[in-house]
PDB file of C-alpha atoms in Angstrom:
ATOM      1  CA  MET B   1      23.847  -0.386 -19.783  1.00 79.00           C
ATOM      2  CA  ILE B   2      20.596  -0.352 -21.781  1.00 86.00           C
ATOM      3  CA  GLN B   3      20.133  -4.049 -21.026  1.00 88.00           C
ATOM      4  CA  ASN B   4      20.544  -3.329 -17.295  1.00 87.00           C
ATOM      5  CA  PHE B   5      17.997  -0.533 -17.585  1.00 88.00           C
ATOM      6  CA  ILE B   6      15.467  -2.836 -19.267  1.00 91.00           C
ATOM      7  CA  LEU B   7      16.066  -5.863 -17.022  1.00 91.00           C
ATOM      8  CA  MET B   8      16.280  -3.808 -13.797  1.00 92.00           C
ATOM      9  CA  ASN B   9      18.243  -6.576 -12.060  1.00 89.00           C
ATOM     10  CA  GLY B  10      15.496  -9.121 -12.648  1.00 92.00           C
ATOM     11  CA  TYR B  11      12.596  -6.839 -11.627  1.00 94.00           C
ATOM     12  CA  GLY B  12      12.060  -5.399 -15.135  1.00 95.00           C
ATOM     13  CA  PHE B  13       8.857  -7.379 -15.797  1.00 96.00           C
ATOM     14  CA  PHE B  14       7.149  -6.072 -12.627  1.00 97.00           C
ATOM     15  CA  VAL B  15       8.401  -2.482 -12.934  1.00 97.00           C
ATOM     16  CA  TRP B  16       7.651  -2.032 -16.644  1.00 97.00           C
ATOM     17  CA  LEU B  17       4.286  -3.757 -16.375  1.00 98.00           C
ATOM     18  CA  SER B  18       3.294  -1.460 -13.479  1.00 97.00           C
ATOM     19  CA  PHE B  19       4.186   1.671 -15.429  1.00 97.00           C
ATOM     20  CA  ALA B  20       2.613   0.319 -18.630  1.00 98.00           C
ATOM     21  CA  ILE B  21      -0.690  -0.552 -16.905  1.00 98.00           C
ATOM     22  CA  THR B  22      -0.795   2.869 -15.210  1.00 97.00           C
ATOM     23  CA  PHE B  23      -0.192   4.881 -18.378  1.00 97.00           C
ATOM     24  CA  LEU B  24      -2.334   2.648 -20.579  1.00 98.00           C
ATOM     25  CA  ALA B  25      -5.301   2.920 -18.193  1.00 98.00           C
ATOM     26  CA  CYS B  26      -4.806   6.695 -17.899  1.00 97.00           C
ATOM     27  CA  GLY B  27      -4.562   6.970 -21.699  1.00 97.00           C
ATOM     28  CA  ILE B  28      -7.776   4.997 -22.253  1.00 98.00           C
ATOM     29  CA  VAL B  29      -9.699   7.103 -19.682  1.00 97.00           C
ATOM     30  CA  TYR B  30      -8.352  10.318 -21.244  1.00 97.00           C
ATOM     31  CA  TYR B  31      -9.349   9.207 -24.754  1.00 97.00           C
ATOM     32  CA  LYS B  32     -12.855   8.161 -23.634  1.00 97.00           C
ATOM     33  CA  THR B  33     -13.408  11.389 -21.668  1.00 97.00           C
ATOM     34  CA  TYR B  34     -12.164  13.519 -24.573  1.00 96.00           C
ATOM     35  CA  LYS B  35     -14.365  11.681 -27.101  1.00 97.00           C
ATOM     36  CA  THR B  36     -17.474  12.042 -24.874  1.00 96.00           C
ATOM     37  CA  LEU B  37     -16.803  15.770 -24.362  1.00 94.00           C
ATOM     38  CA  LYS B  38     -16.401  16.376 -28.100  1.00 93.00           C
ATOM     39  CA  LYS B  39     -19.588  14.394 -28.841  1.00 95.00           C
ATOM     40  CA  TYR B  40     -21.607  16.467 -26.341  1.00 93.00           C
ATOM     41  CA  GLU B  41     -20.088  19.707 -27.676  1.00 90.00           C
ATOM     42  CA  LYS B  42     -20.996  18.748 -31.231  1.00 90.00           C
ATOM     43  CA  ASP B  43     -24.559  17.734 -30.276  1.00 90.00           C
ATOM     44  CA  PHE B  44     -25.098  20.913 -28.231  1.00 87.00           C
ATOM     45  CA  ALA B  45     -23.793  23.119 -31.053  1.00 87.00           C
ATOM     46  CA  LYS B  46     -26.060  21.267 -33.494  1.00 87.00           C
ATOM     47  CA  GLU B  47     -29.097  21.798 -31.257  1.00 86.00           C
ATOM     48  CA  LEU B  48     -28.311  25.488 -30.874  1.00 83.00           C
ATOM     49  CA  ASP B  49     -27.940  25.696 -34.621  1.00 83.00           C
ATOM     50  CA  GLN B  50     -31.343  24.093 -35.184  1.00 84.00           C
ATOM     51  CA  LEU B  51     -33.131  26.752 -33.108  1.00 81.00           C
ATOM     52  CA  SER B  52     -34.858  29.621 -34.882  1.00 82.00           C
ATOM     53  CA  GLU B  53     -33.084  32.992 -34.845  1.00 81.00           C
ATOM     54  CA  THR B  54     -35.317  34.382 -32.073  1.00 82.00           C
ATOM     55  CA  GLU B  55     -35.099  31.204 -29.971  1.00 79.00           C
ATOM     56  CA  ARG B  56     -31.321  31.158 -30.264  1.00 77.00           C
ATOM     57  CA  LYS B  57     -31.091  34.832 -29.325  1.00 80.00           C
ATOM     58  CA  LEU B  58     -33.259  34.159 -26.279  1.00 78.00           C
ATOM     59  CA  VAL B  59     -31.163  31.154 -25.240  1.00 77.00           C
ATOM     60  CA  LEU B  60     -27.875  33.031 -25.679  1.00 75.00           C
ATOM     61  CA  ASP B  61     -29.236  36.036 -23.760  1.00 76.00           C
ATOM     62  CA  LYS B  62     -30.500  33.941 -20.870  1.00 74.00           C
ATOM     63  CA  SER B  63     -27.750  31.338 -20.599  1.00 75.00           C
ATOM     64  CA  LYS B  64     -24.210  32.555 -19.974  1.00 74.00           C
ATOM     65  CA  VAL B  65     -22.887  29.015 -20.430  1.00 75.00           C
ATOM     66  CA  ALA B  66     -24.555  28.643 -23.854  1.00 75.00           C
ATOM     67  CA  SER B  67     -23.143  31.957 -25.101  1.00 74.00           C
ATOM     68  CA  GLN B  68     -19.654  31.176 -23.722  1.00 75.00           C
ATOM     69  CA  PHE B  69     -19.849  27.683 -25.200  1.00 75.00           C
ATOM     70  CA  LEU B  70     -20.840  28.935 -28.648  1.00 72.00           C
ATOM     71  CA  ALA B  71     -18.077  31.556 -28.659  1.00 73.00           C
ATOM     72  CA  SER B  72     -15.361  29.024 -27.763  1.00 73.00           C
ATOM     73  CA  TYR B  73     -16.819  26.307 -30.023  1.00 71.00           C
ATOM     74  CA  ASN B  74     -16.876  28.618 -33.049  1.00 68.00           C
ATOM     75  CA  LYS B  75     -13.269  29.562 -32.318  1.00 65.00           C
ATOM     76  CA  SER B  76     -12.160  25.923 -32.121  1.00 64.00           C
ATOM     77  CA  ILE B  77     -13.686  24.824 -35.451  1.00 58.00           C
TER      78      ILE B  77
ATOM     79  CA  MET V   1     -18.783  31.005  -1.352  1.00 54.00           C
ATOM     80  CA  PHE V   2     -20.519  28.240  -3.345  1.00 56.00           C
ATOM     81  CA  ASP V   3     -21.224  30.754  -6.128  1.00 60.00           C
ATOM     82  CA  LEU V   4     -17.537  30.346  -7.045  1.00 58.00           C
ATOM     83  CA  ILE V   5     -18.318  26.890  -8.451  1.00 65.00           C
ATOM     84  CA  ASN V   6     -21.318  28.145 -10.408  1.00 70.00           C
ATOM     85  CA  PRO V   7     -20.954  26.676 -13.961  1.00 71.00           C
ATOM     86  CA  SER V   8     -21.632  30.003 -15.678  1.00 69.00           C
ATOM     87  CA  ARG V   9     -18.829  31.625 -13.652  1.00 73.00           C
ATOM     88  CA  ILE V  10     -16.180  28.982 -14.328  1.00 79.00           C
ATOM     89  CA  PHE V  11     -17.164  27.662 -17.769  1.00 80.00           C
ATOM     90  CA  ASN V  12     -14.820  30.084 -19.527  1.00 77.00           C
ATOM     91  CA  TRP V  13     -11.944  29.147 -17.217  1.00 86.00           C
ATOM     92  CA  ILE V  14     -12.303  25.404 -17.831  1.00 89.00           C
ATOM     93  CA  GLU V  15     -11.064  25.612 -21.437  1.00 86.00           C
ATOM     94  CA  LYS V  16      -8.152  27.856 -20.437  1.00 88.00           C
ATOM     95  CA  LEU V  17      -7.154  25.520 -17.604  1.00 93.00           C
ATOM     96  CA  ILE V  18      -7.351  22.449 -19.888  1.00 93.00           C
ATOM     97  CA  ASN V  19      -5.049  24.169 -22.404  1.00 92.00           C
ATOM     98  CA  PHE V  20      -2.627  25.211 -19.655  1.00 95.00           C
ATOM     99  CA  ILE V  21      -2.403  21.690 -18.194  1.00 95.00           C
ATOM    100  CA  ASN V  22      -1.949  20.212 -21.679  1.00 93.00           C
ATOM    101  CA  SER V  23       0.942  22.597 -22.337  1.00 95.00           C
ATOM    102  CA  ILE V  24       2.985  21.630 -19.246  1.00 96.00           C
ATOM    103  CA  PHE V  25       1.893  18.012 -18.759  1.00 96.00           C
ATOM    104  CA  PHE V  26       4.304  16.177 -21.067  1.00 96.00           C
ATOM    105  CA  ILE V  27       7.355  18.172 -19.949  1.00 97.00           C
ATOM    106  CA  LEU V  28       6.601  17.335 -16.311  1.00 97.00           C
ATOM    107  CA  LEU V  29       5.865  13.704 -17.204  1.00 97.00           C
ATOM    108  CA  ILE V  30       9.261  13.272 -18.909  1.00 97.00           C
ATOM    109  CA  ILE V  31      11.069  14.867 -15.934  1.00 98.00           C
ATOM    110  CA  ALA V  32       9.167  12.691 -13.436  1.00 97.00           C
ATOM    111  CA  LEU V  33       9.794   9.483 -15.419  1.00 97.00           C
ATOM    112  CA  THR V  34      13.500  10.302 -15.756  1.00 97.00           C
ATOM    113  CA  PHE V  35      13.777  10.627 -11.994  1.00 96.00           C
ATOM    114  CA  ALA V  36      11.596   7.579 -11.272  1.00 96.00           C
ATOM    115  CA  LEU V  37      13.187   5.160 -13.735  1.00 96.00           C
ATOM    116  CA  ILE V  38      16.770   6.410 -14.148  1.00 94.00           C
ATOM    117  CA  LEU V  39      18.029   8.885 -11.542  1.00 95.00           C
ATOM    118  CA  SER V  40      16.526   7.471  -8.336  1.00 93.00           C
ATOM    119  CA  PRO V  41      18.639   4.744  -6.668  1.00 94.00           C
ATOM    120  CA  PRO V  42      17.477   1.142  -6.143  1.00 92.00           C
ATOM    121  CA  ASP V  43      16.468   0.233  -2.587  1.00 90.00           C
ATOM    122  CA  TYR V  44      19.120  -1.560  -0.470  1.00 89.00           C
ATOM    123  CA  LEU V  45      16.593  -4.335   0.304  1.00 87.00           C
ATOM    124  CA  GLN V  46      14.031  -4.400  -2.499  1.00 89.00           C
ATOM    125  CA  GLY V  47      16.370  -3.462  -5.342  1.00 91.00           C
ATOM    126  CA  ASP V  48      14.818  -1.968  -8.493  1.00 93.00           C
ATOM    127  CA  SER V  49      11.333  -3.273  -7.644  1.00 94.00           C
ATOM    128  CA  VAL V  50      11.017  -0.213  -5.380  1.00 95.00           C
ATOM    129  CA  ARG V  51      10.416   1.863  -8.543  1.00 96.00           C
ATOM    130  CA  ILE V  52       6.852   0.481  -8.585  1.00 97.00           C
ATOM    131  CA  MET V  53       6.334   2.770  -5.570  1.00 96.00           C
ATOM    132  CA  TYR V  54       6.399   5.801  -7.905  1.00 97.00           C
ATOM    133  CA  VAL V  55       3.100   4.762  -9.504  1.00 97.00           C
ATOM    134  CA  HIS V  56       1.620   2.707  -6.651  1.00 97.00           C
ATOM    135  CA  VAL V  57       1.837   5.235  -3.792  1.00 96.00           C
ATOM    136  CA  PRO V  58       0.550   8.352  -5.665  1.00 97.00           C
ATOM    137  CA  SER V  59      -2.298   6.231  -7.110  1.00 97.00           C
ATOM    138  CA  ALA V  60      -3.309   5.023  -3.641  1.00 96.00           C
ATOM    139  CA  TRP V  61      -3.161   8.586  -2.270  1.00 96.00           C
ATOM    140  CA  ILE V  62      -5.305   9.908  -5.117  1.00 97.00           C
ATOM    141  CA  GLY V  63      -7.831   7.060  -4.755  1.00 97.00           C
ATOM    142  CA  LEU V  64      -8.138   7.776  -1.043  1.00 96.00           C
ATOM    143  CA  ALA V  65      -8.188  11.578  -1.383  1.00 97.00           C
ATOM    144  CA  SER V  66     -10.816  11.449  -4.159  1.00 97.00           C
ATOM    145  CA  PHE V  67     -13.203   9.453  -1.994  1.00 97.00           C
ATOM    146  CA  SER V  68     -12.582  11.760   0.981  1.00 97.00           C
ATOM    147  CA  VAL V  69     -13.498  14.747  -1.219  1.00 97.00           C
ATOM    148  CA  ILE V  70     -16.592  12.947  -2.564  1.00 97.00           C
ATOM    149  CA  ALA V  71     -17.714  12.091   0.997  1.00 97.00           C
ATOM    150  CA  LEU V  72     -17.122  15.657   2.210  1.00 97.00           C
ATOM    151  CA  LEU V  73     -19.001  17.175  -0.731  1.00 96.00           C
ATOM    152  CA  SER V  74     -21.828  14.654  -0.251  1.00 96.00           C
ATOM    153  CA  ILE V  75     -22.214  15.766   3.382  1.00 95.00           C
ATOM    154  CA  LEU V  76     -22.187  19.416   2.291  1.00 94.00           C
ATOM    155  CA  ASN V  77     -24.753  18.573  -0.364  1.00 91.00           C
ATOM    156  CA  PHE V  78     -27.050  16.963   2.213  1.00 86.00           C
ATOM    157  CA  VAL V  79     -26.792  20.072   4.384  1.00 89.00           C
ATOM    158  CA  PHE V  80     -26.825  22.896   1.807  1.00 87.00           C
ATOM    159  CA  LYS V  81     -28.536  21.179  -1.201  1.00 84.00           C
ATOM    160  CA  ILE V  82     -26.202  22.550  -3.875  1.00 85.00           C
ATOM    161  CA  LYS V  83     -26.715  20.870  -7.261  1.00 81.00           C
ATOM    162  CA  ASN V  84     -23.231  21.762  -8.538  1.00 86.00           C
ATOM    163  CA  LEU V  85     -21.646  19.605  -5.864  1.00 91.00           C
ATOM    164  CA  ASN V  86     -23.325  16.585  -7.444  1.00 91.00           C
ATOM    165  CA  LEU V  87     -21.737  17.441 -10.783  1.00 91.00           C
ATOM    166  CA  ILE V  88     -18.335  17.614  -9.102  1.00 93.00           C
ATOM    167  CA  THR V  89     -18.670  14.342  -7.145  1.00 95.00           C
ATOM    168  CA  LYS V  90     -19.970  12.600 -10.280  1.00 95.00           C
ATOM    169  CA  SER V  91     -16.917  13.840 -12.194  1.00 95.00           C
ATOM    170  CA  ILE V  92     -14.422  12.829  -9.476  1.00 97.00           C
ATOM    171  CA  ALA V  93     -15.719   9.248  -8.953  1.00 97.00           C
ATOM    172  CA  PRO V  94     -14.330   7.646 -12.174  1.00 97.00           C
ATOM    173  CA  ILE V  95     -10.912   9.217 -11.494  1.00 97.00           C
ATOM    174  CA  GLY V  96     -10.923   7.819  -7.956  1.00 97.00           C
ATOM    175  CA  LEU V  97     -11.943   4.383  -9.191  1.00 98.00           C
ATOM    176  CA  LEU V  98      -9.223   4.412 -11.860  1.00 98.00           C
ATOM    177  CA  PHE V  99      -6.469   5.215  -9.357  1.00 98.00           C
ATOM    178  CA  THR V 100      -7.770   2.807  -6.701  1.00 98.00           C
ATOM    179  CA  CYS V 101      -7.663   0.010  -9.300  1.00 98.00           C
ATOM    180  CA  ILE V 102      -4.166   1.078 -10.404  1.00 98.00           C
ATOM    181  CA  ALA V 103      -3.029   1.053  -6.748  1.00 97.00           C
ATOM    182  CA  ILE V 104      -4.420  -2.474  -6.249  1.00 97.00           C
ATOM    183  CA  ILE V 105      -2.909  -3.854  -9.487  1.00 97.00           C
ATOM    184  CA  THR V 106       0.508  -2.224  -9.061  1.00 97.00           C
ATOM    185  CA  GLY V 107       0.447  -3.279  -5.396  1.00 96.00           C
ATOM    186  CA  SER V 108      -0.068  -6.844  -6.534  1.00 96.00           C
ATOM    187  CA  LEU V 109       2.815  -6.491  -9.010  1.00 97.00           C
ATOM    188  CA  TRP V 110       5.001  -5.144  -6.205  1.00 95.00           C
ATOM    189  CA  GLY V 111       3.839  -7.847  -3.785  1.00 94.00           C
ATOM    190  CA  GLN V 112       4.968 -10.745  -5.973  1.00 94.00           C
ATOM    191  CA  PRO V 113       8.752  -9.996  -5.922  1.00 94.00           C
ATOM    192  CA  THR V 114       8.651  -8.558  -2.373  1.00 92.00           C
ATOM    193  CA  TRP V 115       6.363 -10.925  -0.442  1.00 90.00           C
ATOM    194  CA  GLY V 116       6.301 -13.817  -2.905  1.00 92.00           C
ATOM    195  CA  THR V 117       2.550 -13.566  -3.490  1.00 92.00           C
ATOM    196  CA  TRP V 118       0.226 -11.606  -5.801  1.00 94.00           C
ATOM    197  CA  TRP V 119      -2.524 -11.225  -3.206  1.00 93.00           C
ATOM    198  CA  VAL V 120      -3.185 -11.582   0.528  1.00 91.00           C
ATOM    199  CA  TRP V 121      -6.346 -10.734   2.479  1.00 93.00           C
ATOM    200  CA  ASP V 122      -4.358  -8.192   4.420  1.00 89.00           C
ATOM    201  CA  ALA V 123      -6.182  -5.312   6.214  1.00 91.00           C
ATOM    202  CA  ARG V 124      -4.750  -2.524   3.990  1.00 92.00           C
ATOM    203  CA  ILE V 125      -5.251  -4.391   0.699  1.00 93.00           C
ATOM    204  CA  THR V 126      -8.738  -5.627   1.600  1.00 94.00           C
ATOM    205  CA  SER V 127      -9.851  -2.137   2.707  1.00 95.00           C
ATOM    206  CA  MET V 128      -8.590  -0.744  -0.622  1.00 96.00           C
ATOM    207  CA  LEU V 129     -10.662  -3.393  -2.403  1.00 97.00           C
ATOM    208  CA  VAL V 130     -13.684  -2.309  -0.326  1.00 97.00           C
ATOM    209  CA  LEU V 131     -12.973   1.302  -1.405  1.00 97.00           C
ATOM    210  CA  SER V 132     -13.104   0.278  -5.066  1.00 97.00           C
ATOM    211  CA  ILE V 133     -16.481  -1.438  -4.409  1.00 98.00           C
ATOM    212  CA  PHE V 134     -17.836   1.805  -2.906  1.00 98.00           C
ATOM    213  CA  TYR V 135     -16.626   3.691  -5.996  1.00 98.00           C
ATOM    214  CA  ILE V 136     -18.386   1.173  -8.260  1.00 98.00           C
ATOM    215  CA  LEU V 137     -21.619   1.474  -6.220  1.00 98.00           C
ATOM    216  CA  PHE V 138     -21.412   5.289  -6.390  1.00 97.00           C
ATOM    217  CA  ILE V 139     -20.974   5.252 -10.188  1.00 97.00           C
ATOM    218  CA  LEU V 140     -23.670   2.585 -10.655  1.00 97.00           C
ATOM    219  CA  ALA V 141     -26.142   4.671  -8.615  1.00 97.00           C
ATOM    220  CA  HIS V 142     -25.752   7.496 -11.139  1.00 95.00           C
ATOM    221  CA  LYS V 143     -25.902   5.140 -14.131  1.00 95.00           C
ATOM    222  CA  LEU V 144     -28.786   2.882 -13.099  1.00 96.00           C
ATOM    223  CA  ILE V 145     -31.218   5.204 -11.293  1.00 95.00           C
ATOM    224  CA  GLU V 146     -33.145   7.185 -13.870  1.00 91.00           C
ATOM    225  CA  SER V 147     -34.451   9.983 -11.643  1.00 91.00           C
ATOM    226  CA  GLU V 148     -31.509  12.367 -11.230  1.00 88.00           C
ATOM    227  CA  GLY V 149     -32.631  13.592  -7.803  1.00 90.00           C
ATOM    228  CA  LYS V 150     -32.986  10.072  -6.450  1.00 94.00           C
ATOM    229  CA  ALA V 151     -29.666   8.994  -8.014  1.00 94.00           C
ATOM    230  CA  ASN V 152     -27.885  11.910  -6.335  1.00 93.00           C
ATOM    231  CA  LYS V 153     -29.407  11.071  -2.954  1.00 94.00           C
ATOM    232  CA  VAL V 154     -28.462   7.369  -3.193  1.00 96.00           C
ATOM    233  CA  ALA V 155     -24.938   8.193  -4.436  1.00 96.00           C
ATOM    234  CA  ASN V 156     -24.433  10.722  -1.621  1.00 95.00           C
ATOM    235  CA  LEU V 157     -25.568   8.151   0.913  1.00 96.00           C
ATOM    236  CA  ILE V 158     -23.136   5.564  -0.518  1.00 97.00           C
ATOM    237  CA  ALA V 159     -20.313   8.119  -0.261  1.00 97.00           C
ATOM    238  CA  ILE V 160     -21.150   8.957   3.357  1.00 96.00           C
ATOM    239  CA  ILE V 161     -21.352   5.281   4.364  1.00 96.00           C
ATOM    240  CA  GLY V 162     -18.144   4.582   2.409  1.00 96.00           C
ATOM    241  CA  SER V 163     -16.309   7.332   4.279  1.00 95.00           C
ATOM    242  CA  ILE V 164     -16.187   4.991   7.326  1.00 95.00           C
ATOM    243  CA  ASN V 165     -13.667   2.962   5.305  1.00 94.00           C
ATOM    244  CA  ILE V 166     -11.271   5.930   4.895  1.00 94.00           C
ATOM    245  CA  PRO V 167      -9.770   5.895   8.444  1.00 94.00           C
ATOM    246  CA  VAL V 168      -9.740   2.076   8.264  1.00 94.00           C
ATOM    247  CA  ILE V 169      -7.481   2.259   5.172  1.00 92.00           C
ATOM    248  CA  ARG V 170      -5.320   5.006   6.677  1.00 88.00           C
ATOM    249  CA  TYR V 171      -4.728   3.305  10.047  1.00 87.00           C
ATOM    250  CA  SER V 172      -5.051  -0.373   9.052  1.00 87.00           C
ATOM    251  CA  VAL V 173      -1.265  -0.794   9.118  1.00 84.00           C
ATOM    252  CA  ASP V 174      -1.146   0.563  12.689  1.00 83.00           C
ATOM    253  CA  TRP V 175      -4.266  -1.170  14.058  1.00 85.00           C
ATOM    254  CA  TRP V 176      -3.534  -4.648  12.715  1.00 81.00           C
ATOM    255  CA  ASN V 177      -0.436  -6.707  12.180  1.00 80.00           C
ATOM    256  CA  THR V 178      -0.306  -6.524   8.380  1.00 78.00           C
ATOM    257  CA  LEU V 179       1.990  -7.690   5.606  1.00 77.00           C
ATOM    258  CA  HIS V 180       1.750  -4.207   4.105  1.00 79.00           C
ATOM    259  CA  GLN V 181       4.478  -1.941   5.442  1.00 77.00           C
ATOM    260  CA  PRO V 182       3.604   1.104   7.617  1.00 76.00           C
ATOM    261  CA  SER V 183       3.673   4.603   6.080  1.00 75.00           C
ATOM    262  CA  SER V 184       7.158   5.840   5.180  1.00 74.00           C
ATOM    263  CA  ILE V 185       5.955   9.395   4.556  1.00 73.00           C
ATOM    264  CA  LYS V 186       4.406  11.428   7.341  1.00 70.00           C
ATOM    265  CA  ILE V 187       3.198  15.029   7.281  1.00 67.00           C
ATOM    266  CA  ASP V 188       4.768  15.729  10.702  1.00 68.00           C
ATOM    267  CA  GLY V 189       8.238  15.500   9.127  1.00 65.00           C
ATOM    268  CA  THR V 190       9.261  12.125  10.561  1.00 70.00           C
ATOM    269  CA  SER V 191       9.409  10.453   7.116  1.00 73.00           C
ATOM    270  CA  SER V 192      11.776   7.528   6.782  1.00 78.00           C
ATOM    271  CA  ILE V 193      12.161   7.845   3.004  1.00 84.00           C
ATOM    272  CA  HIS V 194      15.434   9.199   1.562  1.00 89.00           C
ATOM    273  CA  PRO V 195      15.193  12.543  -0.335  1.00 89.00           C
ATOM    274  CA  SER V 196      16.550  10.829  -3.502  1.00 90.00           C
ATOM    275  CA  MET V 197      13.363   8.709  -3.512  1.00 92.00           C
ATOM    276  CA  LEU V 198      11.049  11.393  -2.132  1.00 93.00           C
ATOM    277  CA  LEU V 199      11.704  13.770  -5.049  1.00 95.00           C
ATOM    278  CA  PRO V 200      10.590  11.334  -7.828  1.00 96.00           C
ATOM    279  CA  LEU V 201       7.601  10.366  -5.686  1.00 96.00           C
ATOM    280  CA  ILE V 202       6.498  14.000  -5.368  1.00 95.00           C
ATOM    281  CA  LEU V 203       7.106  14.593  -9.087  1.00 97.00           C
ATOM    282  CA  MET V 204       5.014  11.559 -10.064  1.00 97.00           C
ATOM    283  CA  LEU V 205       2.290  12.691  -7.652  1.00 97.00           C
ATOM    284  CA  LEU V 206       2.304  16.123  -9.281  1.00 97.00           C
ATOM    285  CA  VAL V 207       2.016  14.599 -12.779  1.00 98.00           C
ATOM    286  CA  LEU V 208      -0.847  12.306 -11.754  1.00 98.00           C
ATOM    287  CA  LEU V 209      -2.619  15.191  -9.966  1.00 98.00           C
ATOM    288  CA  LEU V 210      -2.376  17.273 -13.144  1.00 98.00           C
ATOM    289  CA  TYR V 211      -3.844  14.349 -15.068  1.00 98.00           C
ATOM    290  CA  CYS V 212      -6.696  14.147 -12.516  1.00 98.00           C
ATOM    291  CA  ALA V 213      -7.356  17.875 -12.879  1.00 97.00           C
ATOM    292  CA  LEU V 214      -7.464  17.472 -16.660  1.00 97.00           C
ATOM    293  CA  ILE V 215      -9.980  14.608 -16.527  1.00 97.00           C
ATOM    294  CA  LEU V 216     -12.038  16.347 -13.834  1.00 96.00           C
ATOM    295  CA  LEU V 217     -12.292  19.542 -15.903  1.00 95.00           C
ATOM    296  CA  MET V 218     -13.261  17.630 -19.050  1.00 95.00           C
ATOM    297  CA  LYS V 219     -15.866  15.553 -17.188  1.00 95.00           C
ATOM    298  CA  TYR V 220     -17.250  18.630 -15.412  1.00 93.00           C
ATOM    299  CA  LYS V 221     -17.535  20.466 -18.735  1.00 92.00           C
ATOM    300  CA  THR V 222     -19.309  17.441 -20.251  1.00 94.00           C
ATOM    301  CA  GLU V 223     -21.768  17.399 -17.335  1.00 91.00           C
ATOM    302  CA  ILE V 224     -22.512  21.133 -17.701  1.00 89.00           C
ATOM    303  CA  ILE V 225     -23.113  20.765 -21.449  1.00 90.00           C
ATOM    304  CA  ARG V 226     -25.284  17.667 -20.862  1.00 89.00           C
ATOM    305  CA  ILE V 227     -27.522  19.574 -18.454  1.00 86.00           C
ATOM    306  CA  LYS V 228     -27.713  22.687 -20.661  1.00 83.00           C
ATOM    307  CA  LYS V 229     -28.500  20.471 -23.650  1.00 81.00           C
ATOM    308  CA  LYS V 230     -31.293  18.754 -21.729  1.00 80.00           C
ATOM    309  CA  ASN V 231     -32.782  22.079 -20.665  1.00 74.00           C
ATOM    310  CA  ILE V 232     -32.251  23.957 -23.908  1.00 70.00           C
ATOM    311  CA  LYS V 233     -35.984  24.480 -24.519  1.00 61.00           C
ATOM    312  CA  ARG V 234     -36.506  25.617 -20.941  1.00 63.00           C
ATOM    313  CA  ILE V 235     -33.757  28.265 -20.940  1.00 55.00           C
TER     314      ILE V 235
END
């Protein structure tokens, strides 16, 4: 039964390769996207950290995204 | 209406949505794969090779739909000049390219046992190849043109010109005598596909759409952070 499932009546090579290519490509794109996002998050947090206290306060007051980002980033680390 | 896609309004939701999709994705994937590879019956003519349809068809739909969305947003961007739309189209393009390439490759893998050839210059297949070229041009415009404003304009123009190819892909099997079979699934309810094959197809489409949403959200978040990072001193 397992052999039938793997061989798929002679079409196993085409079926398994199709699924493998699809999920491998999706996996690679996911990994690359995730890595890039984390890199940008880390760099942005580092830049916010390098600002003086007053500059940072000004940035966080003026930019909703920066304040939301910092809140979620601090929670995740 | 366009304020709804304002980054500061949706930034908080992006993380929550990513977590939600991550939590249900693998359960849905296992269910969809079980139906696609085990529970669905082989075709009376094509045998088990029909299972390639469960990755090929949703991929082609997503590739086509992504470009339609990009073209529509590009037109809206030309009319209303909304910067956020550029962030969205830029985030969708790699997903569209990925699925167009998957559709072409899996189509080739399906073509070999069914038609006896890996490739033919058939109207549907060739127009899908043209679609992938438009995706590449769109992405290259953003990567190679340094001025962001100019890059957006060129990319939008490529998307609008490329949209001519969308009806060609959709109706190529009706307009020309092609090797590629006509659509088995129609919105008007006259589908010729059996429900035992339609269910796995819909499940796989749902899984791949969730994956697209996940990548889109991550790419959109990256773009927002990139812009905020660039403008940090100007905030």
